[in-house]
CSV table of C-alpha atoms in Angstrom, one decimal:
chain,number,residue,atom,x,y,z
A,1,MET,CA,32.0,-5.0,8.1
A,2,LYS,CA,29.9,-6.7,5.4
A,3,THR,CA,30.6,-5.7,1.8
A,4,LYS,CA,29.4,-7.1,-1.5
A,5,SER,CA,31.6,-7.6,-4.4
A,6,ASN,CA,29.2,-8.3,-7.2
A,7,THR,CA,27.0,-5.2,-7.2
A,8,SER,CA,27.4,-1.4,-7.1
A,9,LEU,CA,24.4,0.7,-6.6
A,10,ALA,CA,24.3,4.5,-6.4
A,11,LEU,CA,21.2,6.0,-4.8
A,12,ILE,CA,20.0,9.5,-4.8
A,13,ALA,CA,17.2,9.8,-2.2
A,14,ALA,CA,14.9,12.7,-2.1
A,15,VAL,CA,12.9,12.2,1.1
A,16,VAL,CA,10.3,14.6,2.3
A,17,LEU,CA,9.8,14.4,6.1
A,18,ALA,CA,6.8,16.5,7.2
A,19,SER,CA,8.0,16.5,10.8
A,20,LEU,CA,11.2,18.5,10.2
A,21,PRO,CA,11.1,22.3,10.3
A,22,VAL,CA,14.2,22.9,8.2
A,23,THR,CA,15.8,21.6,5.0
A,24,VAL,CA,18.9,19.4,5.5
A,25,GLN,CA,21.3,18.1,2.9
A,26,ALA,CA,23.4,15.1,3.6
A,27,GLY,CA,25.9,13.0,1.6
A,28,ARG,CA,27.2,9.9,3.1
A,29,THR,CA,28.4,6.3,2.3
A,30,LEU,CA,26.4,3.6,3.9
A,31,GLU,CA,28.8,2.0,6.4
A,32,LYS,CA,27.8,-1.6,6.0
A,33,ASN,CA,28.3,-1.6,2.2
A,34,VAL,CA,31.0,0.6,0.7
A,35,SER,CA,29.6,0.2,-2.8
A,36,ILE,CA,26.2,1.9,-2.0
A,37,THR,CA,26.0,5.6,-1.5
A,38,VAL,CA,23.2,8.0,-0.7
A,39,LEU,CA,24.0,11.3,-2.4
A,40,ASP,CA,22.6,14.7,-1.5
A,41,ALA,CA,19.5,13.4,0.4
A,42,GLN,CA,17.2,16.3,0.8
A,43,TYR,CA,14.8,16.4,3.7
A,44,GLN,CA,12.3,19.2,2.7
A,45,VAL,CA,9.7,20.4,5.1
A,46,GLN,CA,6.3,21.5,4.1
A,47,PRO,CA,4.3,23.7,6.5
A,48,HIS,CA,1.7,21.7,8.4
A,49,LYS,CA,-1.8,22.1,7.0
A,50,GLN,CA,-4.6,22.8,9.5
A,51,GLN,CA,-6.7,19.9,8.2
A,52,ASP,CA,-5.9,16.3,9.3
A,53,ASP,CA,-8.3,14.9,6.6
A,54,LEU,CA,-7.0,15.4,3.1
A,55,TRP,CA,-10.6,15.8,1.8
A,56,MET,CA,-11.1,18.9,4.0
A,57,ARG,CA,-8.0,20.4,2.5
A,58,VAL,CA,-9.2,19.6,-1.0
A,59,ARG,CA,-12.6,21.2,-0.3
A,60,THR,CA,-11.0,24.5,0.7
A,61,GLY,CA,-9.5,24.8,-2.8
A,62,PHE,CA,-12.7,24.3,-4.8
A,63,SER,CA,-13.2,27.4,-7.0
A,64,LEU,CA,-15.1,26.4,-10.2
A,65,ALA,CA,-18.5,27.9,-10.5
A,66,ASN,CA,-21.4,25.5,-10.1
A,67,ILE,CA,-23.4,24.4,-13.1
A,68,GLN,CA,-27.1,24.0,-12.9
A,69,SER,CA,-28.0,21.4,-15.5
A,70,GLN,CA,-29.9,18.2,-15.9
A,71,GLU,CA,-26.6,16.4,-16.8
A,72,VAL,CA,-24.9,17.4,-13.5
A,73,ARG,CA,-28.0,16.4,-11.5
A,74,GLN,CA,-28.1,13.0,-13.2
A,75,HIS,CA,-24.4,12.3,-12.5
A,76,GLU,CA,-24.9,13.4,-8.9
A,77,SER,CA,-27.7,10.9,-8.6
A,78,ASN,CA,-25.6,8.1,-10.3
A,79,PHE,CA,-22.6,8.7,-8.1
A,80,SER,CA,-24.6,9.1,-4.8
A,81,LYS,CA,-26.4,5.7,-5.4
A,82,ASN,CA,-23.0,3.9,-5.7
A,83,GLN,CA,-21.3,3.9,-2.3
A,84,ARG,CA,-19.1,1.0,-3.5
A,85,PHE,CA,-17.8,3.1,-6.4
A,86,ILE,CA,-16.9,6.0,-4.0
A,87,ASP,CA,-15.1,3.5,-1.6
A,88,HIS,CA,-13.2,2.1,-4.5
A,89,ILE,CA,-12.1,5.6,-5.6
A,90,VAL,CA,-11.0,6.6,-2.1
A,91,GLU,CA,-9.0,3.4,-1.7
A,92,ARG,CA,-7.1,4.0,-4.9
A,93,SER,CA,-6.7,7.7,-4.6
A,94,GLN,CA,-5.1,7.6,-1.1
A,95,ARG,CA,-1.8,6.7,-2.8
A,96,TYR,CA,-1.7,9.6,-5.1
A,97,LEU,CA,-4.1,12.4,-4.0
A,98,PHE,CA,-1.7,14.1,-1.5
A,99,TYR,CA,1.0,14.5,-4.2
A,100,ILE,CA,-1.5,15.8,-6.8
A,101,ILE,CA,-3.2,18.4,-4.5
A,102,GLU,CA,0.2,19.6,-3.4
A,103,GLU,CA,1.1,20.2,-7.1
A,104,VAL,CA,-2.3,21.8,-7.9
A,105,GLU,CA,-2.0,24.2,-4.9
A,106,ARG,CA,1.6,25.0,-5.8
A,107,ARG,CA,0.5,26.1,-9.3
A,108,GLY,CA,-2.5,28.0,-8.0
A,109,MET,CA,-5.0,25.8,-9.9
A,110,PRO,CA,-8.5,25.0,-8.8
A,111,ALA,CA,-8.6,22.0,-6.5
A,112,GLU,CA,-11.2,20.4,-8.8
A,113,ILE,CA,-8.3,19.6,-11.1
A,114,ALA,CA,-7.0,17.1,-8.5
A,115,LEU,CA,-10.2,15.1,-8.9
A,116,LEU,CA,-9.8,14.8,-12.7
A,117,PRO,CA,-8.2,11.3,-12.4
A,118,ILE,CA,-11.5,10.1,-11.0
A,119,ILE,CA,-13.2,10.9,-14.3
A,120,GLU,CA,-10.3,10.0,-16.5
A,121,SER,CA,-9.2,6.7,-15.0
A,122,GLU,CA,-10.9,6.1,-11.6
A,123,PHE,CA,-7.4,6.7,-10.2
A,124,ASP,CA,-6.1,3.5,-11.9
A,125,PRO,CA,-2.6,4.2,-13.2
A,126,ASP,CA,-2.9,1.0,-15.4
A,127,ALA,CA,-6.1,2.3,-17.1
A,128,TYR,CA,-5.9,1.9,-20.9
A,129,SER,CA,-8.6,3.1,-23.3
A,130,ARG,CA,-9.7,2.0,-26.8
A,131,ARG,CA,-8.1,5.3,-28.0
A,132,HIS,CA,-4.8,4.1,-26.6
A,133,ALA,CA,-4.8,6.6,-23.7
A,134,ALA,CA,-3.0,5.4,-20.7
A,135,GLY,CA,-2.4,6.2,-17.0
A,136,LEU,CA,-4.1,8.3,-14.3
A,137,TRP,CA,-4.4,11.3,-16.7
A,138,GLN,CA,-5.1,9.2,-19.9
A,139,PHE,CA,-2.5,10.6,-22.2
A,140,VAL,CA,-2.7,9.4,-25.8
A,141,PRO,CA,0.8,8.7,-27.3
A,142,SER,CA,1.0,11.8,-29.4
A,143,THR,CA,0.1,14.2,-26.6
A,144,ALA,CA,2.4,12.4,-24.2
A,145,LYS,CA,5.3,12.7,-26.7
A,146,ALA,CA,4.6,16.4,-27.1
A,147,PHE,CA,5.0,16.9,-23.3
A,148,GLY,CA,8.2,14.8,-23.1
A,149,LEU,CA,6.8,11.6,-21.6
A,150,GLU,CA,9.0,8.7,-22.5
A,151,GLN,CA,7.4,5.6,-24.1
A,152,ASN,CA,9.4,2.6,-25.0
A,153,TRP,CA,9.5,-1.2,-24.5
A,154,TRP,CA,10.8,-0.8,-21.0
A,155,HIS,CA,9.0,2.2,-19.6
A,156,ASP,CA,5.9,4.2,-20.2
A,157,GLU,CA,5.8,7.6,-18.4
A,158,ARG,CA,2.1,8.1,-19.2
A,159,ARG,CA,1.7,5.7,-16.2
A,160,ASP,CA,4.4,7.4,-14.1
A,161,ILE,CA,2.7,9.1,-11.2
A,162,ILE,CA,5.1,12.0,-11.0
A,163,ALA,CA,5.9,12.5,-14.7
A,164,ALA,CA,2.3,12.2,-15.9
A,165,THR,CA,1.0,14.5,-13.2
A,166,GLN,CA,3.5,17.2,-14.1
A,167,ALA,CA,2.7,16.8,-17.8
A,168,ALA,CA,-1.1,16.9,-17.3
A,169,LEU,CA,-0.9,20.0,-15.1
A,170,ASP,CA,1.4,21.6,-17.6
A,171,TYR,CA,-1.0,20.8,-20.4
A,172,LEU,CA,-4.0,22.1,-18.5
A,173,GLN,CA,-2.3,25.4,-17.6
A,174,MET,CA,-1.4,25.8,-21.3
A,175,LEU,CA,-5.0,25.2,-22.3
A,176,TYR,CA,-6.2,27.7,-19.6
A,177,LYS,CA,-3.9,30.4,-21.1
A,178,MET,CA,-5.1,29.5,-24.6
A,179,PHE,CA,-8.9,29.6,-23.8
A,180,GLY,CA,-9.1,31.9,-20.8
A,181,ASN,CA,-11.2,29.8,-18.4
A,182,TRP,CA,-11.0,26.4,-16.7
A,183,LYS,CA,-14.2,24.9,-18.1
A,184,LEU,CA,-13.0,25.5,-21.7
A,185,ALA,CA,-9.5,24.2,-20.7
A,186,LEU,CA,-11.2,21.0,-19.4
A,187,ALA,CA,-13.2,20.7,-22.6
A,188,ALA,CA,-10.1,21.0,-24.7
A,189,TYR,CA,-8.3,18.4,-22.5
A,190,ASN,CA,-11.0,15.9,-23.3
A,191,TRP,CA,-11.9,16.8,-26.8
A,192,GLY,CA,-8.7,18.3,-28.1
A,193,GLN,CA,-7.6,21.9,-28.4
A,194,GLY,CA,-7.8,22.0,-32.1
A,195,SER,CA,-11.4,20.8,-32.2
A,196,LEU,CA,-12.5,23.3,-29.5
A,197,LYS,CA,-10.7,26.2,-31.2
A,198,LYS,CA,-12.2,25.4,-34.5
A,199,VAL,CA,-15.8,25.4,-33.2
A,200,ILE,CA,-15.3,28.6,-31.3
A,201,ASN,CA,-13.8,30.3,-34.4
A,202,GLU,CA,-16.5,29.0,-36.8
A,203,SER,CA,-19.6,29.3,-34.6
A,204,HIS,CA,-18.7,32.1,-32.1
A,205,GLY,CA,-16.4,34.4,-34.1
A,206,GLY,CA,-13.4,33.4,-32.1
A,207,ASN,CA,-15.0,34.7,-28.8
A,208,LYS,CA,-13.2,32.7,-26.1
A,209,SER,CA,-15.4,34.3,-23.4
A,210,VAL,CA,-18.4,32.3,-24.7
A,211,ASN,CA,-20.1,30.1,-22.1
A,212,TYR,CA,-19.0,26.5,-22.6
A,213,GLN,CA,-22.7,25.4,-22.3
A,214,GLU,CA,-23.4,27.4,-25.5
A,215,ILE,CA,-20.8,25.6,-27.5
A,216,GLY,CA,-21.7,22.6,-29.6
A,217,LEU,CA,-19.6,20.2,-27.6
A,218,PRO,CA,-19.9,16.4,-28.3
A,219,PRO,CA,-21.9,14.5,-25.6
A,220,GLU,CA,-18.8,12.9,-24.2
A,221,THR,CA,-17.1,16.2,-23.5
A,222,ARG,CA,-20.3,17.7,-22.0
A,223,ASN,CA,-20.6,14.7,-19.7
A,224,TYR,CA,-16.9,14.9,-18.9
A,225,ILE,CA,-17.3,18.4,-17.3
A,226,SER,CA,-20.6,17.5,-15.8
A,227,LYS,CA,-19.2,14.4,-14.1
A,228,LEU,CA,-16.3,16.5,-12.6
A,229,ILE,CA,-18.7,19.1,-11.2
A,230,ALA,CA,-21.0,16.3,-9.8
A,231,ILE,CA,-18.2,14.5,-8.1
A,232,ARG,CA,-16.9,17.9,-6.8
A,233,ASN,CA,-20.3,18.6,-5.3
A,234,ILE,CA,-20.5,15.2,-3.6
A,235,ILE,CA,-17.0,15.6,-2.1
A,236,ALA,CA,-17.9,19.1,-1.0
A,237,ASN,CA,-20.9,17.8,1.0
A,238,PRO,CA,-21.1,14.0,1.1
A,239,ARG,CA,-23.7,14.0,3.9
A,240,ARG,CA,-26.1,15.9,1.6
A,241,TYR,CA,-25.9,13.1,-0.9
A,242,GLY,CA,-26.0,10.2,1.6
A,243,ILE,CA,-22.4,9.3,1.0
A,244,LYS,CA,-19.8,8.2,3.5
A,245,LEU,CA,-16.4,9.6,2.5
A,246,LYS,CA,-13.6,7.7,4.2
A,247,SER,CA,-10.9,10.0,5.6
A,248,ILE,CA,-7.5,10.2,3.9
A,249,PRO,CA,-4.6,11.3,6.0
A,250,ASN,CA,-3.3,14.8,5.0
A,251,ARG,CA,0.3,13.6,4.7
A,252,PRO,CA,2.6,12.1,1.9
A,253,TYR,CA,1.9,8.5,1.1
A,254,PHE,CA,5.1,8.0,-0.9
A,255,GLU,CA,8.6,9.3,-1.2
A,256,GLN,CA,11.1,9.1,-4.1
A,257,ILE,CA,14.4,7.2,-4.3
A,258,THR,CA,16.5,7.2,-7.5
A,259,ILE,CA,18.5,4.1,-8.5
A,260,THR,CA,21.4,4.1,-11.0
A,261,GLN,CA,21.7,0.4,-11.3
A,262,PRO,CA,19.2,-2.2,-12.7
A,263,ILE,CA,17.1,-4.2,-10.3
A,264,ASP,CA,14.3,-6.8,-10.5
A,265,VAL,CA,10.8,-5.5,-9.7
A,266,GLN,CA,10.1,-8.5,-7.5
A,267,LEU,CA,13.4,-8.0,-5.6
A,268,ALA,CA,12.8,-4.2,-5.2
A,269,ALA,CA,9.4,-4.9,-3.6
A,270,ARG,CA,10.9,-7.5,-1.3
A,271,LEU,CA,13.7,-5.3,-0.2
A,272,ALA,CA,11.2,-2.5,0.6
A,273,GLY,CA,9.0,-5.0,2.6
A,274,ILE,CA,5.9,-4.4,0.5
A,275,SER,CA,3.9,-6.6,-1.9
A,276,GLU,CA,4.6,-6.6,-5.6
A,277,SER,CA,1.1,-5.3,-6.3
A,278,GLU,CA,1.8,-2.3,-4.0
A,279,PHE,CA,5.1,-1.7,-5.7
A,280,ASN,CA,3.5,-1.8,-9.1
A,281,ALA,CA,0.7,0.6,-8.0
A,282,LEU,CA,3.3,3.1,-7.1
A,283,ASN,CA,5.6,2.4,-10.0
A,284,PRO,CA,3.3,1.4,-12.9
A,285,ALA,CA,5.5,2.9,-15.6
A,286,TYR,CA,7.8,-0.1,-15.5
A,287,HIS,CA,6.2,-2.9,-17.5
A,288,ARG,CA,9.0,-5.4,-17.5
A,289,PRO,CA,10.1,-7.5,-14.5
A,290,LEU,CA,13.5,-5.8,-14.7
A,291,ILE,CA,14.0,-2.0,-14.1
A,292,LYS,CA,16.6,-0.9,-16.6
A,293,ALA,CA,18.7,1.9,-15.3
A,294,GLU,CA,22.1,1.8,-16.9
A,295,ASP,CA,21.3,4.5,-19.5
A,296,SER,CA,19.9,7.0,-17.0
A,297,PRO,CA,18.9,7.0,-13.3
A,298,ARG,CA,15.3,5.7,-12.6
A,299,THR,CA,13.0,7.0,-9.8
A,300,LEU,CA,11.2,4.6,-7.6
A,301,LEU,CA,8.2,5.6,-5.4
A,302,LEU,CA,8.0,3.8,-2.1
A,303,PRO,CA,5.7,4.3,0.9
A,304,VAL,CA,7.1,6.9,3.3
A,305,THR,CA,7.6,4.3,6.0
A,306,LYS,CA,9.5,1.9,3.7
A,307,ILE,CA,12.4,4.1,2.4
A,308,LYS,CA,14.7,3.2,5.3
A,309,THR,CA,13.7,-0.4,5.1
A,310,PHE,CA,14.6,-0.5,1.4
A,311,VAL,CA,18.0,1.2,1.9
A,312,ASP,CA,18.9,-0.9,5.0
A,313,ASN,CA,17.9,-4.2,3.2
A,314,LEU,CA,19.7,-3.2,0.0
A,315,GLU,CA,23.0,-2.4,1.8
A,316,ASN,CA,23.0,-5.8,3.4
A,317,TYR,CA,21.9,-7.7,0.2
A,318,ASP,CA,24.9,-9.6,-1.1
A,319,LYS,CA,23.5,-11.3,-4.2
A,320,SER,CA,22.9,-10.2,-7.8
A,321,LEU,CA,20.1,-7.5,-8.1
A,322,VAL,CA,18.9,-8.9,-11.5
A,323,SER,CA,17.8,-12.4,-12.6
A,324,TRP,CA,17.0,-11.4,-16.2
A,325,ARG,CA,19.1,-10.6,-19.2
A,326,THR,CA,18.4,-9.6,-22.8
A,327,TYR,CA,18.7,-12.2,-25.5
A,328,GLN,CA,19.0,-11.4,-29.3
A,329,ILE,CA,17.1,-13.8,-31.4
A,330,GLU,CA,18.9,-15.8,-34.0
A,331,GLN,CA,17.4,-16.8,-37.4
A,332,THR,CA,15.4,-20.0,-36.6
A,333,GLU,CA,14.5,-19.6,-32.9
A,334,THR,CA,11.0,-19.7,-31.5
A,335,LEU,CA,9.4,-18.9,-28.1
A,336,ARG,CA,9.2,-22.7,-27.5
A,337,ASP,CA,12.9,-23.1,-28.1
A,338,LEU,CA,13.7,-20.4,-25.5
A,339,SER,CA,11.1,-21.8,-23.2
A,340,SER,CA,12.9,-25.1,-23.2
A,341,ARG,CA,16.4,-23.7,-23.0
A,342,TYR,CA,15.7,-21.3,-20.1
A,343,ARG,CA,13.1,-23.5,-18.3
A,344,ILE,CA,10.3,-21.0,-18.3
A,345,PRO,CA,6.7,-21.6,-19.5
A,346,VAL,CA,5.9,-20.3,-23.0
A,347,ALA,CA,3.0,-18.3,-21.6
A,348,ARG,CA,5.2,-16.6,-19.0
A,349,LEU,CA,7.9,-15.8,-21.5
A,350,ALA,CA,5.4,-14.3,-23.9
A,351,GLN,CA,3.8,-12.3,-21.1
A,352,ILE,CA,7.1,-10.9,-19.9
A,353,ASN,CA,8.0,-9.7,-23.4
A,354,GLY,CA,4.5,-8.4,-24.3
A,355,LEU,CA,4.0,-11.0,-27.0
A,356,SER,CA,1.4,-13.6,-28.1
A,357,GLU,CA,2.4,-17.2,-27.6
A,358,ARG,CA,2.0,-17.6,-31.4
A,359,THR,CA,4.3,-14.7,-32.2
A,360,THR,CA,6.9,-15.4,-34.9
A,361,LEU,CA,10.2,-14.2,-33.7
A,362,LYS,CA,12.4,-12.1,-36.0
A,363,LYS,CA,16.1,-12.2,-36.3
A,364,GLY,CA,17.7,-9.6,-34.1
A,365,GLN,CA,14.6,-9.2,-31.9
A,366,ILE,CA,15.5,-8.6,-28.3
A,367,LEU,CA,13.7,-10.5,-25.5
A,368,LEU,CA,14.1,-10.9,-21.7
A,369,VAL,CA,15.1,-14.4,-20.6
A,370,PRO,CA,16.0,-15.7,-17.1
A,371,ARG,CA,19.7,-15.4,-16.1
A,372,ASP,CA,19.6,-18.6,-14.1
A,373,GLY,CA,18.9,-21.0,-16.9
A,374,SER,CA,21.4,-23.9,-17.5
A,375,ASN,CA,22.7,-22.3,-20.7
A,376,ALA,CA,22.3,-18.7,-19.7
A,377,ARG,CA,25.5,-16.6,-19.6
A,378,GLU,CA,26.0,-15.4,-16.0
A,379,MET,CA,27.1,-11.9,-17.2
A,380,THR,CA,24.2,-9.5,-17.6
A,381,TYR,CA,24.1,-6.9,-20.4
A,382,LEU,CA,23.7,-4.3,-17.7
A,383,ALA,CA,27.4,-4.3,-17.0
A,384,HIS,CA,27.7,-1.8,-14.1
A,385,TYR,CA,28.8,-4.3,-11.5
A,386,GLN,CA,32.1,-4.7,-9.8
A,387,LEU,CA,32.9,-8.2,-10.9
A,388,LYS,CA,35.6,-9.5,-8.6
A,389,PRO,CA,34.8,-13.2,-8.3
A,390,PRO,CA,35.7,-14.8,-5.0
A,391,ALA,CA,38.4,-17.4,-5.2
A,392,THR,CA,36.0,-20.0,-3.6
A,393,LYS,CA,33.4,-19.7,-6.4
A,394,ARG,CA,33.5,-21.6,-9.6
A,395,SER,CA,34.0,-19.1,-12.5
A,396,ARG,CA,33.6,-19.2,-16.3
A,397,SER,CA,35.2,-17.1,-19.0
A,398,GLU,CA,33.1,-14.5,-20.7
A,399,VAL,CA,33.7,-12.5,-23.8
A,400,ILE,CA,32.6,-8.9,-23.3
A,401,VAL,CA,32.2,-6.2,-26.0
A,402,TYR,CA,32.0,-2.9,-24.2
A,403,THR,CA,30.8,0.3,-26.0
A,404,VAL,CA,32.4,3.5,-24.6
A,405,LYS,CA,29.9,6.0,-23.3
A,406,LYS,CA,30.2,9.7,-22.6
A,407,GLY,CA,32.3,10.3,-19.5
A,408,ASP,CA,34.0,6.9,-19.6
A,409,THR,CA,37.7,6.6,-18.7
A,410,LEU,CA,40.0,3.7,-18.8
A,411,HIS,CA,40.3,3.9,-15.0
A,412,ALA,CA,36.5,3.9,-14.5
A,413,ILE,CA,36.1,0.9,-16.9
A,414,ALA,CA,38.9,-1.0,-15.2
A,415,LYS,CA,37.4,-0.3,-11.8
A,416,ARG,CA,33.9,-1.4,-12.9
A,417,TYR,CA,35.1,-4.8,-14.1
A,418,GLY,CA,37.7,-5.3,-11.4
A,419,ILE,CA,40.6,-5.4,-13.9
A,420,ASP,CA,44.1,-3.9,-13.7
A,421,ILE,CA,44.5,-0.6,-15.6
A,422,LYS,CA,47.5,-2.0,-17.4
A,423,THR,CA,45.4,-4.8,-18.8
A,424,ILE,CA,42.7,-2.5,-20.1
A,425,ARG,CA,45.3,-0.2,-21.7
A,426,LEU,CA,46.4,-3.3,-23.7
A,427,TRP,CA,42.8,-3.7,-25.0
A,428,ASN,CA,43.0,0.0,-26.1
A,429,LYS,CA,46.3,-0.5,-28.0
A,430,GLY,CA,48.3,1.1,-25.2
A,431,SER,CA,46.4,4.4,-25.4
A,432,ASP,CA,44.5,6.3,-22.6
A,433,LEU,CA,42.3,8.1,-25.1
A,434,LEU,CA,38.7,6.9,-25.7
A,435,SER,CA,36.1,7.9,-28.2
A,436,ILE,CA,32.3,7.7,-27.7
A,437,GLY,CA,31.0,4.6,-29.5
A,438,GLN,CA,34.4,2.9,-29.5
A,439,LYS,CA,34.2,-0.9,-28.7
A,440,LEU,CA,36.6,-2.7,-26.4
A,441,THR,CA,36.6,-6.5,-26.6
A,442,PHE,CA,38.0,-8.5,-23.7
A,443,LYS,CA,37.7,-11.7,-21.7
A,444,LEU,CA,36.3,-11.6,-18.2
A,445,THR,CA,36.0,-14.2,-15.6
A,446,ALA,CA,32.7,-13.9,-13.9
A,447,PRO,CA,31.3,-15.6,-10.8
A,448,SER,CA,28.4,-18.1,-11.1
A,449,PHE,CA,25.8,-16.0,-9.3
A,450,SER,CA,22.6,-17.6,-8.0
A,451,SER,CA,19.2,-16.2,-8.7
A,452,PRO,CA,18.3,-13.4,-6.2
A,453,TYR,CA,15.2,-15.5,-5.3
A,454,SER,CA,17.0,-18.6,-4.3
A,455,SER,CA,17.3,-19.3,-0.6
């Protein structure tokens, strides 16, 4: 039985299999690697839809009243003359549309809402506007924060397919309740609820039943709704507009798997048997080469057919899951100094850390640097590994400062680092009691791990 002593990865897989008629819960330890577990894997079954083509399913949910206007006709003409644009949209949307229409239907919303990312971002989760809006649904930072979307150096949930979709639909439903009809809700989503409410109060006596075409909306917002109606009309009857709409299978494209340990983006893609570009298209919220997961579990989206591949490859992977570590800048260091020390081009180092090559580094600033440089410490700051160095591997001494977190026990810390419980009691002055934020300083002998990309 093959085991790996240098990593411990807990996985919670939520897998939706459309072919099963019942919900099954399972908890098991993967036999080939005792340190990897799949916990409470849920196989949830959705009733089969009659339509094999997802576009047919979308059409059945259209419910917004048509708009007879020159603006709608003009956008219909523009879209129908651009088959390449339609093909481009279909190619991108096939990853996300099934999930979005499932959520729209579950909430009882008009199916046109599922087409909104065409207008917002052309179904590009990496889209970024001059107003600093990001993702499929184009959340600006303040609105994203109001709806609980995390935004930090590591991770931007405005680009997260699941989180951003849930937040956008929550927001649209809130706007619908506020204004009483979907066209005004869409106008508020584009223009801002405060701006729309102000003009309704000032020019229409607060009458929310006013026709949106009678409101003095800015041109961008009028075009926003007109574009959505135009693209809806084309998808409803593509033949009428001379458009060929490529079929999208009416089944899930991706499933979710949750990791509780850090992993390189490049390695995660490789273990799943997909390209890095495909991985990033499904997981665009992670904008560093390392997915940081020691603070809280992180969800990965993988193609339905690749979940088992990922888990099987992971359980048999016997190297470190990370090849990056954080480095805290000292007073006089530059990007060029770090480039030389860790043998990484300045341009690449700057790109990884979201910096310009001319950036002046500040004392205490945190950067990602390769773990496999000649002077790099072999211990990663993400200290959730079972570090029991094999006797045959050359080791080095490492000074560790461990900060106690909620739920930690001496036994758990000892197990994590492969150290005898009596030794760890000595670090804690003979006591079994720990307090959150307490620091334990100790020496650890860690193996000299190779890069996960080495052969």
